[in-house]
One Martini backbone bead per residue (centre of mass of N, CA, C, O) as a GRO file, in nm:
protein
  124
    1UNK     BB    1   0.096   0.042   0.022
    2UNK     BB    2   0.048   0.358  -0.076
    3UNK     BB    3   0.102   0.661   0.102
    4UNK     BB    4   0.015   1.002   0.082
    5UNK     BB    5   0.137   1.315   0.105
    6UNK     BB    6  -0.032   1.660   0.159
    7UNK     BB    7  -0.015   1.940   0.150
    8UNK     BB    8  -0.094   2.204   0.377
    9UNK     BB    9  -0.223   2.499   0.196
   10UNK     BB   10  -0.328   2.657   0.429
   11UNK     BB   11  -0.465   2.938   0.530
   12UNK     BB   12  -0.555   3.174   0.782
   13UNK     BB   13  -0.669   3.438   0.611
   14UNK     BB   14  -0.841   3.165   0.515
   15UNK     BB   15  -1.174   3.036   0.460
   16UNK     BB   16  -1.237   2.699   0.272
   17UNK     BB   17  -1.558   2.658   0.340
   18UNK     BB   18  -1.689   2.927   0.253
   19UNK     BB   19  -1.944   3.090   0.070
   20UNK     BB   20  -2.039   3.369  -0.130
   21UNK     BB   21  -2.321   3.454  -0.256
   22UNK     BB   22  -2.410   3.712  -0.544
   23UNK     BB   23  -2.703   3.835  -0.672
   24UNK     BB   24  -2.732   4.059  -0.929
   25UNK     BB   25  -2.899   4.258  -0.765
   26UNK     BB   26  -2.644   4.255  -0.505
   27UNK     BB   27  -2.449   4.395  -0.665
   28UNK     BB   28  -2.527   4.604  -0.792
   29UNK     BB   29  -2.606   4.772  -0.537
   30UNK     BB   30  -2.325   4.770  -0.402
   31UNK     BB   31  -2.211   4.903  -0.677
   32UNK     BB   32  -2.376   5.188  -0.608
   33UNK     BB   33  -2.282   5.229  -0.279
   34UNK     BB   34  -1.987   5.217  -0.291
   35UNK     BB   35  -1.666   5.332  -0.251
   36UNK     BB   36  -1.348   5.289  -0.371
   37UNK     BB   37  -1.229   5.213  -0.111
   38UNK     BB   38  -1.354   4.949  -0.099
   39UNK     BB   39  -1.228   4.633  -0.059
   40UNK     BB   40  -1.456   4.526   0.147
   41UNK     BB   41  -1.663   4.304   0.277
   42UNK     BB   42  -1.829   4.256   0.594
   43UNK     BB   43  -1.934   4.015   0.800
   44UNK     BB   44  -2.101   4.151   1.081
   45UNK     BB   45  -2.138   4.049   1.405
   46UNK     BB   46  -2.383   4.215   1.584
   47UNK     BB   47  -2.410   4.211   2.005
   48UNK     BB   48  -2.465   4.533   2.085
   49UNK     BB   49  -2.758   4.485   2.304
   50UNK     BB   50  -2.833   4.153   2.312
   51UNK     BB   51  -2.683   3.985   2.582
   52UNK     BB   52  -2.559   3.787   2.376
   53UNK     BB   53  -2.344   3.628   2.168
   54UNK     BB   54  -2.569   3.432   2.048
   55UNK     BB   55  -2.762   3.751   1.987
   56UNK     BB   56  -2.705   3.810   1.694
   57UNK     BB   57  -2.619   4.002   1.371
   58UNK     BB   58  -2.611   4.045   1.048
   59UNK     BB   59  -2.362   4.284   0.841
   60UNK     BB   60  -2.280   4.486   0.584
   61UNK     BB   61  -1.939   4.629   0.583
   62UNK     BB   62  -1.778   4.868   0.391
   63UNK     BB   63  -1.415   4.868   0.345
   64UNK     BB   64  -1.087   4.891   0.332
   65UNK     BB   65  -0.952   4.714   0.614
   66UNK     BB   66  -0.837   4.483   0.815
   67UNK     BB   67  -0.838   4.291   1.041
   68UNK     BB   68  -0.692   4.099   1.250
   69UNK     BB   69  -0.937   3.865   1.239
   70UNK     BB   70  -0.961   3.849   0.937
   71UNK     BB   71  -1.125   3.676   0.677
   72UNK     BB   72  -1.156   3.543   0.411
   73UNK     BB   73  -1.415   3.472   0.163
   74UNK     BB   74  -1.543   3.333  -0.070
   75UNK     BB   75  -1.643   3.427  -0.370
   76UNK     BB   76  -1.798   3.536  -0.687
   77UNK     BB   77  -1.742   3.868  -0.693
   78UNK     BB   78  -1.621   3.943  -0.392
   79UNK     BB   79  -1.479   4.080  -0.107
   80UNK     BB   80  -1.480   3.872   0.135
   81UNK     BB   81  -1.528   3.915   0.559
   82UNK     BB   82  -1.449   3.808   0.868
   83UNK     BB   83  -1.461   3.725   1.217
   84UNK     BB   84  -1.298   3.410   1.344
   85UNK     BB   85  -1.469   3.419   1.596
   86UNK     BB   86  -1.773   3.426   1.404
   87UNK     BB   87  -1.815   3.181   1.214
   88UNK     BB   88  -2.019   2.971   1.401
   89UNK     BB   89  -2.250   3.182   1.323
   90UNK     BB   90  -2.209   3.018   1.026
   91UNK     BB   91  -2.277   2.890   0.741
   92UNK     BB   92  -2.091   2.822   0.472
   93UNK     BB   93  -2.328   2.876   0.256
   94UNK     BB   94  -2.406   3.169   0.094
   95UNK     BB   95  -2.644   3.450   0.054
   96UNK     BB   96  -2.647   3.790  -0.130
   97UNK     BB   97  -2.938   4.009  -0.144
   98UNK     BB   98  -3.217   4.154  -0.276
   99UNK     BB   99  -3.496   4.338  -0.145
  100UNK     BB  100  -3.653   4.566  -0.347
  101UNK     BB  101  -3.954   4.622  -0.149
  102UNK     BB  102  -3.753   4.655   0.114
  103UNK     BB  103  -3.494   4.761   0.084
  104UNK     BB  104  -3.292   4.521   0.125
  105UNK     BB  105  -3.046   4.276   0.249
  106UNK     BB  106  -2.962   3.938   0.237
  107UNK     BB  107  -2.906   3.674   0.444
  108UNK     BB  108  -2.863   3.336   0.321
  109UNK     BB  109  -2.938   2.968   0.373
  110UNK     BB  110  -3.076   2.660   0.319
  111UNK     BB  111  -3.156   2.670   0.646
  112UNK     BB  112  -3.183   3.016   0.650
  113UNK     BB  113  -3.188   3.285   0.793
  114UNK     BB  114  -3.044   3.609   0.914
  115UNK     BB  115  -3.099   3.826   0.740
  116UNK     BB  116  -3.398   4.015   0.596
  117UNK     BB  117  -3.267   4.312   0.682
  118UNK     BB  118  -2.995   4.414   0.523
  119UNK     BB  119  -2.724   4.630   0.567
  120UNK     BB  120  -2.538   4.882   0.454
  121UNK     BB  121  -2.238   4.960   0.511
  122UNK     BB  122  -1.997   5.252   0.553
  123UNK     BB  123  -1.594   5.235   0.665
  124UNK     BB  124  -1.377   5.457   0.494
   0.00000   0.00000   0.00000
């Protein structure tokens, strides 16, 4: 039997299961919306004021660079980053949508709504 070692080319700053599809209404949307200098999405877990870091919310912010603690994440058309710290409270496979009724992004995965009503910041 012969036994193959392969290298493990993983980074800490890249999480390999996540990956966020982004669909062409809320592409469209979010670069109507972002200014040049915005060179990341960040899925930002944010609980305060929730009582509990279990009890936070997702929302969509466009920076310009990473924290520490930011980890790339895989998408179809953008540059997202997250919290690494926050990933455990995400599915890997995300979708985010435009709801052009409510005016508003979504986030959502096959087995959950995360945020359906979710705003888009900017800090840069």
């Amino acid at each position: 039997m012969v036994v193959q070692y392969i290298k493990d080319t993983r980074r800490e700053d890249v999480d390999l299961r996540m990956y966020v599809t982004v669909t062409e209404a809320a592409y469209k949307k979010i670069m109507d919306t972002i200014p040049n200098e915005a060179k990341y999405i960040k899925l930002f877990y944010d609980n305060e004021g929730c009582g509990c870091v279990m009890s936070g919310i997702i929302d969509l912010v466009a920076v310009s660079e990473k924290d520490e603690r930011d980890v790339d994440i895989e998408s179809s058309v953008l540059n997202f980053i997250a919290d690494r710290t926050k990933l455990v409270f995400m599915d890997d496979k995300l979708t985010v949508d435009w709801h052009k009724v409510g005016g508003t992004f979504q986030l959502k995965s096959p087995s959950q709504f995360y945020n359906p009503n979710m705003k888009l910041h900017v800090r840069v």
